[in-house]
Amino acid sequence: MNRRFSWFNATSLTLGFAFLYIPIVILVIYSFNESKLVTVWAGFSTKWYGELIKNEAFLDAAKVTIQVAILSSTFATVLGTMAAYVMVRGGRFMGRTLFTGMIYAPLVMPEVITGLSLLLLFISIGLDRGVTTIVLAHTTFSLCYVSVVVSSRLVSFDRSIEEAALDLGCTPFDAFRSVTLPIIAPAVISGWLLAFTLSLDDLVIASFTSGPSSTTLPIKIFSAVRLGVSPEINALSTIMISIVTVGVITASLISKRSITRRRDEEQKADQ
Amino acid sequence: MNIRRLFLIAVPYLWLGALFLVPFIIVLKISLSDAAISIPPYTPTLDFSGGWEALKQFFSKLDIENYVFLTEDDLYWKAYASSLKIAIISTLATLVVGFPIAYGMARASDEWRPTLMMLVILPFWTSFLIRVYAWIGILSTEGFLNQFLMWIGVINEPLSIMNTELAVYIGIVYTYLPFMVLPIYSTLEKMDASLLEAAEDLGCTRTSSFWLVTIPLSRPGMIAGCFLVFIPALGEFVIPSLLGGSQTLMIGKVLWEEFFNNRDWPVASSVAVILLLLLVIPIILFQRNEEKNKELEL
């Protein structure tokens, strides 16, 4: 559909995006506020960023969070890509329905239930809560997201290229590495990024599965926010928002470039 | 079956089995146990060393006492009912806010669409917690909304929105808006504009062609969007606990408090089991809707 962009459309887009972005913009602006009161402007200052760097508890939590996010998103990408391959190319095998169900179910599961059930598992097998348990928990729910992203890419790609590689003497593993993987790479990378942000963002599951020595940043923020708004949290939020924004824009530019490059190559091949 | 294929299937299968399926069986089992002052705080615990007799005794000790307790205590009924109410109202509100945005995006020119698309997705990548936190400063009594409304002279006294159900609605609409906009946009984008021309040639006004053509054709997207908002909203914890007051009951919050504050694991587990049963129906309906859409596309 592409017709008549009316005043109504322009207004609803403007209001819609204002609704989506004004809260974030206010949050960022007031992180540079001199005053301790978050809602009263008292002049420009970067002192809350200074306070933040001095706050050991936040720094420790940030370290744990990044460690967990990197480990869990990497595991989730490997397992999720395997699961996607099984779903799309696996053919029939025993318990296939159960397998697909287990991939899709965590996507709609309330986080409180996932968190509770994993905690009860860790306790019943006697695993101490800490970084390991958070990584296990995050890997489990983000591998499902990764496999959905990767399998949509696998479905759309031409299988005959892979078969050609096999006919030309590649082992299945070589064919996967030199043909399949480069083609699905953008989906694998965006799966990794998705898993990374999901892990970075998660409060509920991490609260259930973390131990006293392994507080993550969202848990820290949540307990601070319950006591009220503070400019330090605004500063921390601003840093996190900037990292994500730069990441998303870079990723979309890279994928845009790879699409145009592929189109150019296809055109050359046609000539 | 060759070894490589077996390995490829077995690894993710076993992982999900051990960390997704088994935990559920444990929740189900603990929901049938009794609370106890011990570590872990429930009884009976499964012990295989006692042999068959001990196992039989173990099963005979399980009962549905916790579920009976849930039906007797008003708190849980109210929490389930108010979660359903909040989830339904906020889903409809998200639809009303989201549809015009998706409609505007679908009508925008081709060079604008990727940018608009990214603008909708970007907040989704930003931390959920931060986006909810941003509203505390806006909705509180001395917050920006009240300052603004008093400055333009609409109100004389600050409104109390923070810690009410209204704040929870605003929070849910705000955080789940992308889930509503994207599926509606994707159905509207695929719509054939010549259908509208045909309707108008046959005597429809612009408004009636919108209601008779655009709305029915975008229904699959609207339904998908509604489920994508409703399902997570029902079990929501962060939004009611940060924006809602102590009187805002939602089942996710009750479960959390039962577990962390009262340390009653068996009751928390049975609350979880019932929440899951409540979710099974919308999830099955959602799956059906998706399958129907796929068939229509073929």
Coordinates of C-alpha atoms in Angstrom, one line a residue:
Chain A
M1 CA 0.0 0.0 0.0
N2 CA 1.4 3.3 -0.9
R3 CA -1.0 6.2 -1.5
R4 CA -2.1 9.5 -0.3
F5 CA -0.1 10.4 2.8
S6 CA -2.8 12.5 4.6
W7 CA -2.7 15.0 7.4
F8 CA -4.2 12.3 9.6
N9 CA -1.2 10.0 8.9
A10 CA 1.3 12.8 9.5
T11 CA -0.3 13.7 12.8
S12 CA -0.5 10.1 14.1
L13 CA 3.1 9.4 13.2
T14 CA 4.3 12.6 14.9
L15 CA 2.2 11.9 18.0
G16 CA 3.2 8.2 18.0
F17 CA 6.9 8.8 17.8
A18 CA 6.7 11.7 20.3
F19 CA 5.0 9.2 22.7
L20 CA 7.8 6.7 22.1
Y21 CA 10.7 9.1 22.3
I22 CA 9.9 11.9 24.7
P23 CA 10.3 9.8 27.9
I24 CA 13.7 8.7 26.8
V25 CA 14.7 12.2 25.7
I26 CA 13.7 13.6 29.1
L27 CA 15.6 10.9 30.9
V28 CA 18.7 11.7 28.9
I29 CA 18.4 15.5 29.4
Y30 CA 17.9 15.2 33.2
S31 CA 21.0 13.0 33.6
F32 CA 22.9 16.2 33.0
N33 CA 21.0 18.0 35.7
E34 CA 23.0 19.7 38.5
S35 CA 20.2 19.2 41.1
K36 CA 19.6 16.0 43.1
L37 CA 15.9 16.4 42.3
V38 CA 15.3 14.7 39.1
T39 CA 12.3 16.8 38.0
V40 CA 13.7 20.3 38.7
W41 CA 16.3 21.7 36.3
A42 CA 19.2 23.5 38.0
G43 CA 21.8 23.8 35.3
F44 CA 24.1 21.6 33.2
S45 CA 26.5 19.3 35.0
T46 CA 28.2 16.0 34.4
K47 CA 28.7 15.3 38.1
W48 CA 26.3 12.3 38.2
Y49 CA 28.5 10.5 35.6
G50 CA 31.4 11.2 38.0
E51 CA 29.5 9.8 40.9
L52 CA 28.6 6.7 38.8
I53 CA 32.2 5.9 38.0
K54 CA 33.1 6.1 41.7
N55 CA 30.2 3.8 42.7
E56 CA 31.9 0.4 43.2
A57 CA 28.6 -1.5 43.5
F58 CA 27.4 -0.4 40.1
L59 CA 30.8 -1.1 38.5
D60 CA 30.9 -4.7 39.9
A61 CA 27.3 -5.3 38.8
A62 CA 28.2 -4.0 35.3
K63 CA 31.1 -6.4 35.1
V64 CA 28.9 -9.4 36.1
T65 CA 26.2 -8.3 33.6
I66 CA 28.6 -8.0 30.7
Q67 CA 30.3 -11.3 31.5
V68 CA 26.9 -13.1 31.7
A69 CA 25.7 -11.4 28.5
I70 CA 28.8 -12.4 26.5
L71 CA 28.9 -16.0 27.7
S72 CA 25.1 -16.6 27.4
S73 CA 24.7 -15.0 24.0
T74 CA 27.6 -17.0 22.6
F75 CA 26.3 -20.3 24.0
A76 CA 22.8 -19.4 22.9
T77 CA 24.0 -18.6 19.3
V78 CA 25.7 -21.9 18.9
L79 CA 22.8 -23.9 20.4
G80 CA 20.2 -21.8 18.7
T81 CA 21.8 -22.2 15.3
M82 CA 22.0 -25.9 15.8
A83 CA 18.3 -26.0 16.8
A84 CA 17.3 -23.9 13.8
Y85 CA 19.2 -26.3 11.5
V86 CA 17.4 -29.2 13.1
M87 CA 14.0 -27.6 12.8
V88 CA 14.5 -26.6 9.1
R89 CA 16.7 -29.4 7.8
G90 CA 16.4 -32.1 10.4
G91 CA 13.7 -34.1 8.6
R92 CA 11.6 -36.5 10.7
F93 CA 12.9 -37.7 14.0
M94 CA 11.3 -39.0 17.2
G95 CA 9.8 -36.2 19.4
R96 CA 10.0 -33.5 16.7
T97 CA 6.8 -31.9 17.9
L98 CA 8.1 -31.8 21.4
F99 CA 11.3 -30.2 20.1
T100 CA 9.5 -27.5 18.2
G101 CA 7.3 -26.9 21.2
M102 CA 10.3 -26.4 23.5
I103 CA 11.7 -23.9 21.1
Y104 CA 8.6 -21.8 20.9
A105 CA 7.2 -22.1 24.4
P106 CA 9.9 -20.1 26.2
L107 CA 9.1 -17.1 23.9
V108 CA 5.6 -16.8 25.4
M109 CA 6.4 -17.9 28.9
P110 CA 6.0 -15.3 31.6
E111 CA 9.4 -14.5 33.0
V112 CA 8.3 -15.1 36.6
I113 CA 7.5 -18.8 35.7
T114 CA 10.8 -19.4 33.8
G115 CA 12.7 -17.8 36.7
L116 CA 10.9 -19.8 39.4
S117 CA 11.2 -23.1 37.6
L118 CA 14.9 -22.7 36.8
L119 CA 15.6 -21.7 40.4
L120 CA 13.8 -24.8 41.7
L121 CA 15.8 -26.9 39.3
F122 CA 19.1 -25.5 40.5
I123 CA 18.2 -26.0 44.1
S124 CA 17.1 -29.5 43.6
I125 CA 20.4 -30.5 41.9
G126 CA 22.3 -28.6 44.5
L127 CA 23.9 -26.1 42.1
D128 CA 25.0 -22.9 44.0
R129 CA 23.5 -19.7 42.6
G130 CA 26.0 -17.4 40.9
V131 CA 27.3 -16.4 37.5
T132 CA 27.0 -20.0 36.2
T133 CA 23.3 -20.3 37.0
I134 CA 22.5 -17.0 35.4
V135 CA 24.4 -17.9 32.3
L136 CA 22.5 -21.3 32.1
A137 CA 19.2 -19.5 32.5
H138 CA 19.9 -16.8 30.0
T139 CA 21.3 -19.3 27.4
T140 CA 18.1 -21.3 27.7
F141 CA 15.6 -18.6 26.9
S142 CA 17.8 -16.7 24.4
L143 CA 18.6 -19.8 22.4
C144 CA 15.0 -19.9 21.4
Y145 CA 15.0 -16.4 20.1
V146 CA 18.3 -17.1 18.1
S147 CA 16.8 -20.2 16.6
V148 CA 13.7 -18.3 15.4
V149 CA 15.8 -15.6 13.8
V150 CA 18.2 -18.1 12.2
S151 CA 15.5 -20.6 11.0
S152 CA 13.7 -17.8 9.1
R153 CA 16.9 -17.2 7.2
L154 CA 17.5 -20.9 6.6
V155 CA 14.0 -21.4 5.2
S156 CA 14.5 -18.7 2.6
F157 CA 17.8 -19.9 1.2
D158 CA 18.3 -21.9 -1.9
R159 CA 19.3 -25.4 -0.9
S160 CA 20.7 -26.3 -4.2
I161 CA 23.9 -24.3 -3.6
E162 CA 24.6 -26.5 -0.6
E163 CA 23.9 -29.6 -2.6
A164 CA 26.2 -28.4 -5.3
A165 CA 29.0 -28.1 -2.8
L166 CA 28.4 -31.6 -1.6
D167 CA 28.4 -32.9 -5.2
L168 CA 31.7 -31.2 -5.8
G169 CA 33.3 -33.2 -3.0
C170 CA 32.8 -31.1 0.1
T171 CA 32.2 -33.0 3.4
P172 CA 28.9 -31.9 5.0
F173 CA 30.9 -29.9 7.6
D174 CA 32.9 -28.2 4.9
A175 CA 29.8 -27.4 3.0
F176 CA 28.2 -25.9 6.1
R177 CA 31.3 -23.8 6.9
S178 CA 32.0 -22.5 3.4
V179 CA 28.5 -22.3 2.0
T180 CA 25.7 -22.3 4.5
L181 CA 27.4 -20.3 7.3
P182 CA 28.4 -17.3 5.1
I183 CA 24.8 -17.1 3.8
I184 CA 23.1 -17.3 7.2
A185 CA 25.8 -15.2 8.9
P186 CA 23.7 -12.0 9.1
A187 CA 21.0 -13.9 10.9
V188 CA 23.5 -15.5 13.2
I189 CA 25.0 -12.1 14.0
S190 CA 21.6 -10.5 14.7
G191 CA 20.7 -13.5 16.8
W192 CA 23.8 -13.0 18.9
L193 CA 23.0 -9.3 19.3
L194 CA 19.4 -10.1 20.3
A195 CA 20.6 -12.7 22.8
F196 CA 23.1 -10.2 24.2
T197 CA 20.6 -7.4 24.7
L198 CA 18.0 -9.8 26.2
S199 CA 20.6 -10.9 28.7
L200 CA 21.7 -7.3 29.4
D201 CA 18.1 -6.4 30.0
D202 CA 16.8 -9.2 32.0
L203 CA 15.7 -8.5 35.6
V204 CA 13.2 -11.2 36.5
I205 CA 15.0 -14.4 35.6
A206 CA 18.3 -13.0 36.9
S207 CA 16.7 -12.1 40.2
F208 CA 15.6 -15.7 40.7
T209 CA 18.8 -17.3 39.5
S210 CA 21.5 -15.0 40.9
G211 CA 23.3 -15.5 44.2
P212 CA 24.4 -12.8 46.7
S213 CA 27.8 -12.4 45.0
S214 CA 26.5 -12.1 41.5
T215 CA 24.2 -9.1 41.3
T216 CA 23.5 -7.9 37.8
L217 CA 23.0 -4.3 36.7
P218 CA 19.2 -4.6 36.2
I219 CA 18.8 -6.1 39.7
K220 CA 20.9 -3.2 41.1
I221 CA 18.8 -0.6 39.1
F222 CA 15.6 -2.2 40.2
S223 CA 16.4 -2.0 43.9
A224 CA 17.6 1.5 43.6
V225 CA 14.6 2.6 41.6
R226 CA 12.2 1.2 44.2
L227 CA 13.7 3.7 46.7
G228 CA 12.9 6.5 44.2
V229 CA 14.3 8.3 41.1
S230 CA 17.9 9.4 41.3
P231 CA 20.0 11.3 38.8
E232 CA 22.7 8.6 39.0
I233 CA 20.2 6.1 37.5
N234 CA 19.5 8.6 34.8
A235 CA 23.2 8.8 34.0
L236 CA 23.5 5.0 33.9
S237 CA 20.5 4.7 31.7
T238 CA 21.9 7.3 29.3
I239 CA 25.1 5.3 29.0
M240 CA 23.2 2.1 28.3
I241 CA 20.8 3.8 25.8
S242 CA 23.8 5.3 23.9
I243 CA 25.6 1.9 23.6
V244 CA 22.4 0.2 22.3
T245 CA 21.6 3.0 19.9
V246 CA 25.1 3.1 18.4
G247 CA 25.0 -0.8 18.2
V248 CA 21.6 -1.0 16.5
I249 CA 22.5 1.8 14.0
T250 CA 25.9 0.2 13.1
A251 CA 24.3 -3.2 12.7
S252 CA 21.6 -1.9 10.4
L253 CA 24.2 0.0 8.3
I254 CA 26.3 -3.1 8.0
S255 CA 23.4 -5.2 6.9
K256 CA 22.3 -2.5 4.4
R257 CA 25.8 -2.6 2.9
S258 CA 26.0 -6.3 2.7
I259 CA 22.6 -6.3 0.9
T260 CA 23.8 -3.8 -1.7
R261 CA 27.1 -5.6 -2.1
R262 CA 25.3 -8.8 -2.7
R263 CA 23.0 -7.1 -5.2
D264 CA 26.0 -5.7 -7.1
E265 CA 27.7 -9.1 -7.2
E266 CA 24.6 -10.7 -8.5
Q267 CA 24.4 -8.1 -11.2
K268 CA 28.0 -8.7 -12.1
A269 CA 27.3 -12.5 -12.3
D270 CA 24.4 -11.9 -14.6
Q271 CA 26.4 -9.9 -17.1
Chain B
M1 CA 21.0 -42.2 11.4
N2 CA 24.5 -41.0 11.3
I3 CA 26.4 -39.8 14.3
R4 CA 26.7 -36.1 13.1
R5 CA 22.9 -35.8 12.7
L6 CA 22.3 -37.5 16.1
F7 CA 24.7 -35.0 17.7
L8 CA 23.1 -32.0 16.1
I9 CA 19.7 -33.1 17.3
A10 CA 20.7 -34.3 20.7
V11 CA 22.6 -31.3 22.0
P12 CA 19.9 -28.7 21.8
Y13 CA 17.2 -31.3 22.6
L14 CA 18.9 -32.4 25.8
W15 CA 19.7 -28.7 26.8
L16 CA 16.0 -27.7 26.5
G17 CA 14.8 -30.9 28.1
A18 CA 17.1 -30.4 31.1
L19 CA 16.6 -26.6 31.5
F20 CA 13.1 -26.1 30.3
L21 CA 11.0 -29.3 30.6
V22 CA 12.5 -30.8 33.8
P23 CA 12.1 -27.5 35.7
F24 CA 8.4 -27.5 34.8
I25 CA 8.0 -31.0 36.2
I26 CA 9.7 -29.8 39.4
V27 CA 7.3 -26.8 39.6
L28 CA 4.4 -29.2 39.2
K29 CA 5.7 -31.5 41.8
I30 CA 6.4 -28.8 44.4
S31 CA 3.0 -27.3 43.8
L32 CA 1.7 -30.6 45.1
S33 CA 4.0 -30.5 48.2
D34 CA 3.5 -28.9 51.6
A35 CA 5.5 -25.9 52.9
A36 CA 7.9 -26.8 55.7
I37 CA 10.5 -25.0 57.8
S38 CA 13.5 -26.7 56.3
I39 CA 16.0 -26.4 53.5
P40 CA 14.5 -26.6 50.9
P41 CA 11.3 -25.2 52.4
Y42 CA 8.9 -27.9 51.3
T43 CA 8.1 -31.6 52.0
P44 CA 8.3 -34.4 50.8
T45 CA 11.6 -34.3 49.0
L46 CA 12.4 -37.0 46.4
D47 CA 14.9 -39.5 47.5
F48 CA 15.7 -42.5 45.3
S49 CA 17.9 -44.3 47.9
G50 CA 14.8 -45.6 49.8
G51 CA 13.8 -47.8 46.9
W52 CA 10.3 -48.5 45.7
E53 CA 8.6 -48.3 49.0
A54 CA 10.0 -44.8 49.7
L55 CA 8.9 -43.7 46.2
K56 CA 5.4 -44.9 46.8
Q57 CA 5.3 -43.1 50.1
F58 CA 6.6 -40.0 48.3
F59 CA 3.7 -40.0 45.9
S60 CA 1.1 -40.7 48.5
K61 CA 2.2 -37.5 50.3
L62 CA 1.5 -35.3 47.3
D63 CA -1.9 -33.5 47.3
I64 CA -3.7 -30.6 45.8
E65 CA -4.0 -28.8 49.1
N66 CA -2.3 -25.6 47.7
Y67 CA -4.8 -25.4 44.9
V68 CA -7.6 -25.7 47.4
F69 CA -6.0 -22.9 49.4
L70 CA -5.8 -20.7 46.2
T71 CA -9.5 -21.1 45.6
E72 CA -10.4 -20.3 49.2
D73 CA -8.3 -17.2 49.6
D74 CA -9.8 -14.1 48.0
L75 CA -6.4 -12.5 47.2
Y76 CA -5.6 -15.0 44.4
W77 CA -9.0 -14.8 42.7
K78 CA -8.8 -11.0 42.7
A79 CA -5.2 -11.1 41.5
Y80 CA -6.1 -13.4 38.5
A81 CA -9.2 -11.4 37.7
S82 CA -7.4 -8.0 37.9
S83 CA -4.5 -9.3 35.8
L84 CA -6.9 -10.4 33.1
K85 CA -8.7 -7.0 33.3
I86 CA -5.5 -5.0 33.1
A87 CA -4.1 -7.2 30.3
I88 CA -7.3 -6.9 28.2
I89 CA -7.8 -3.1 28.7
S90 CA -4.1 -2.4 28.0
T91 CA -4.2 -4.6 24.9
L92 CA -7.1 -2.7 23.5
A93 CA -5.5 0.6 24.4
T94 CA -2.3 -0.5 22.6
L95 CA -4.4 -1.4 19.5
V96 CA -6.0 2.1 19.5
V97 CA -2.6 3.8 19.9
G98 CA -0.7 1.4 17.6
F99 CA -3.0 1.2 14.6
P100 CA -2.7 4.8 13.4
I101 CA 1.1 4.6 13.7
A102 CA 1.2 1.4 11.6
Y103 CA -1.3 3.0 9.1
G104 CA 0.8 6.1 8.8
M105 CA 4.0 4.0 8.3
A106 CA 2.3 1.9 5.6
R107 CA 1.3 5.1 3.7
A108 CA 4.6 6.8 4.0
S109 CA 6.9 7.0 0.9
D110 CA 9.3 4.2 0.2
E111 CA 12.4 6.1 1.2
W112 CA 10.9 6.9 4.6
R113 CA 9.8 3.5 5.6
P114 CA 13.1 1.9 6.6
T115 CA 13.8 4.8 8.9
L116 CA 10.3 4.7 10.4
M117 CA 10.7 1.0 10.9
M118 CA 14.0 1.5 12.7
L119 CA 12.5 4.2 14.9
V120 CA 9.8 1.7 16.0
I121 CA 12.3 -1.1 16.7
L122 CA 14.9 1.0 18.4
P123 CA 13.0 1.4 21.8
F124 CA 12.5 -2.4 21.8
W125 CA 16.3 -2.8 22.0
T126 CA 16.6 -0.3 24.8
S127 CA 16.3 -1.8 28.3
F128 CA 12.8 -2.5 29.3
L129 CA 13.6 -1.5 32.9
I130 CA 14.9 1.9 31.8
R131 CA 11.9 2.6 29.7
V132 CA 9.6 1.9 32.6
Y133 CA 11.8 3.9 34.9
A134 CA 11.6 6.9 32.5
W135 CA 7.8 7.1 33.3
I136 CA 8.3 7.5 37.0
G137 CA 9.7 10.9 36.5
I138 CA 6.9 11.8 34.2
L139 CA 3.9 10.5 36.1
S140 CA 4.8 11.3 39.7
T141 CA 3.1 14.2 41.6
E142 CA 5.9 16.6 41.0
G143 CA 6.6 15.0 37.6
F144 CA 6.9 16.5 34.1
L145 CA 3.3 15.7 33.1
N146 CA 1.8 17.6 36.1
Q147 CA 4.3 20.4 35.7
F148 CA 3.3 20.8 32.0
L149 CA -0.4 20.5 32.6
M150 CA -0.3 23.1 35.4
W151 CA 1.9 25.4 33.3
I152 CA -0.6 25.4 30.4
G153 CA -3.3 25.9 33.0
V154 CA -5.4 22.8 32.4
I155 CA -5.3 21.8 36.0
N156 CA -4.6 23.6 39.3
E157 CA -3.9 20.6 41.5
P158 CA -1.4 17.9 40.4
L159 CA -3.1 14.7 39.3
S160 CA -2.1 11.5 41.1
I161 CA -1.4 9.1 38.3
M162 CA 1.7 7.4 39.7
N163 CA 0.9 4.3 41.8
T164 CA -2.5 3.8 40.2
E165 CA -3.8 1.3 37.6
L166 CA -3.8 4.1 35.0
A167 CA 0.0 4.3 35.4
V168 CA 0.2 0.5 34.7
Y169 CA -1.9 0.9 31.6
I170 CA 0.4 3.7 30.3
G171 CA 3.4 1.6 31.1
I172 CA 2.1 -1.5 29.2
V173 CA 1.0 0.5 26.2
Y174 CA 4.3 2.3 26.0
T175 CA 6.6 -0.8 26.4
Y176 CA 4.6 -3.1 24.2
L177 CA 3.7 -0.7 21.4
P178 CA 6.3 -2.1 18.9
F179 CA 4.7 -5.5 19.2
M180 CA 1.4 -4.1 18.1
V181 CA 2.7 -1.7 15.4
L182 CA 5.0 -4.2 13.5
P183 CA 2.4 -7.0 12.7
I184 CA -0.2 -4.4 11.7
Y185 CA 2.3 -2.6 9.5
S186 CA 3.3 -5.8 7.8
T187 CA -0.3 -6.7 6.8
L188 CA -1.1 -3.1 5.7
E189 CA 2.1 -2.9 3.7
K190 CA 1.2 -6.0 1.7
M191 CA -2.3 -4.6 1.0
D192 CA -3.1 -3.9 -2.6
A193 CA -3.9 -0.2 -3.1
S194 CA -6.0 -1.0 -6.1
L195 CA -8.6 -2.5 -3.9
L196 CA -9.3 0.9 -2.4
E197 CA -9.5 2.4 -5.8
A198 CA -12.0 -0.2 -6.8
A199 CA -14.1 0.5 -3.7
E200 CA -14.1 4.2 -4.4
D201 CA -15.0 3.6 -8.1
L202 CA -17.9 1.6 -6.9
G203 CA -19.1 4.5 -4.8
C204 CA -17.5 4.2 -1.4
T205 CA -16.4 7.4 0.3
R206 CA -12.8 7.4 1.7
T207 CA -14.1 6.7 5.2
S208 CA -16.3 3.9 4.2
S209 CA -13.6 2.2 2.1
F210 CA -11.3 2.5 5.1
W211 CA -13.8 0.6 7.3
L212 CA -15.0 -1.8 4.6
V213 CA -11.6 -2.6 3.0
T214 CA -8.6 -1.6 5.1
I215 CA -9.8 -2.7 8.5
P216 CA -11.0 -6.2 7.5
L217 CA -7.8 -6.8 5.5
S218 CA -5.6 -5.8 8.4
R219 CA -7.4 -8.0 10.9
P220 CA -4.8 -10.8 10.9
G221 CA -2.1 -8.3 11.9
M222 CA -4.4 -6.7 14.5
I223 CA -5.1 -10.2 16.0
A224 CA -1.4 -11.1 16.0
G225 CA -0.5 -7.8 17.7
C226 CA -3.2 -8.2 20.3
F227 CA -1.9 -11.6 21.3
L228 CA 1.7 -10.4 21.3
V229 CA 0.7 -7.7 23.8
F230 CA -1.8 -9.7 25.9
I231 CA 0.3 -12.8 26.5
P232 CA 3.3 -11.0 28.2
A233 CA 1.1 -8.4 29.8
L234 CA -0.8 -11.1 31.7
G235 CA 2.3 -12.3 33.6
E236 CA 3.9 -8.8 33.8
F237 CA 5.9 -8.1 36.9
V238 CA 8.2 -5.1 36.4
I239 CA 5.5 -2.6 35.3
P240 CA 3.0 -3.1 38.1
S241 CA 5.7 -3.2 40.8
L242 CA 7.3 0.1 39.6
L243 CA 4.4 2.1 38.4
G244 CA 1.4 0.5 40.1
G245 CA 0.7 1.0 43.8
S246 CA 0.3 -1.5 46.5
Q247 CA -3.4 -1.9 45.6
T248 CA -2.6 -2.9 42.0
L249 CA -2.9 -6.6 42.1
M250 CA -1.2 -8.6 39.3
I251 CA -0.5 -12.3 39.4
G252 CA 3.2 -11.9 38.4
K253 CA 3.7 -9.6 41.4
V254 CA 1.8 -12.0 43.8
L255 CA 4.0 -14.9 42.7
W256 CA 7.1 -12.9 43.2
E257 CA 6.0 -11.8 46.7
E258 CA 4.9 -15.3 47.6
F259 CA 8.3 -16.6 46.7
F260 CA 10.7 -13.9 47.9
N261 CA 8.8 -12.3 50.8
N262 CA 6.7 -15.2 52.2
R263 CA 9.1 -17.9 51.1
D264 CA 6.1 -20.2 50.4
W265 CA 7.5 -22.1 47.5
P266 CA 4.6 -24.6 47.1
V267 CA 2.0 -21.9 46.9
A268 CA 4.2 -19.9 44.5
S269 CA 4.5 -23.0 42.3
S270 CA 0.8 -23.6 42.2
V271 CA 0.2 -19.9 41.4
A272 CA 2.6 -20.5 38.5
V273 CA 0.8 -23.6 37.3
I274 CA -2.5 -21.8 37.2
L275 CA -1.1 -18.8 35.4
L276 CA 0.3 -21.2 32.8
L277 CA -3.1 -22.8 32.4
L278 CA -4.7 -19.4 31.8
L279 CA -2.1 -18.7 29.1
V280 CA -2.6 -22.0 27.3
I281 CA -5.9 -20.8 25.6
P282 CA -4.6 -17.5 24.2
I283 CA -1.4 -19.2 23.0
I284 CA -3.3 -21.9 21.1
L285 CA -5.6 -19.3 19.6
F286 CA -2.5 -17.3 18.5
Q287 CA -0.9 -20.3 16.9
R288 CA -4.1 -21.0 15.0
N289 CA -4.3 -17.4 13.8
E290 CA -0.7 -17.6 12.6
E291 CA -1.3 -20.9 10.7
K292 CA -4.4 -19.5 9.1
N293 CA -2.4 -16.4 7.9
K294 CA 0.3 -18.7 6.5
E295 CA -2.4 -20.6 4.5
L296 CA -3.9 -17.4 3.2
E297 CA -0.5 -16.3 2.0
L298 CA 0.0 -19.6 0.0

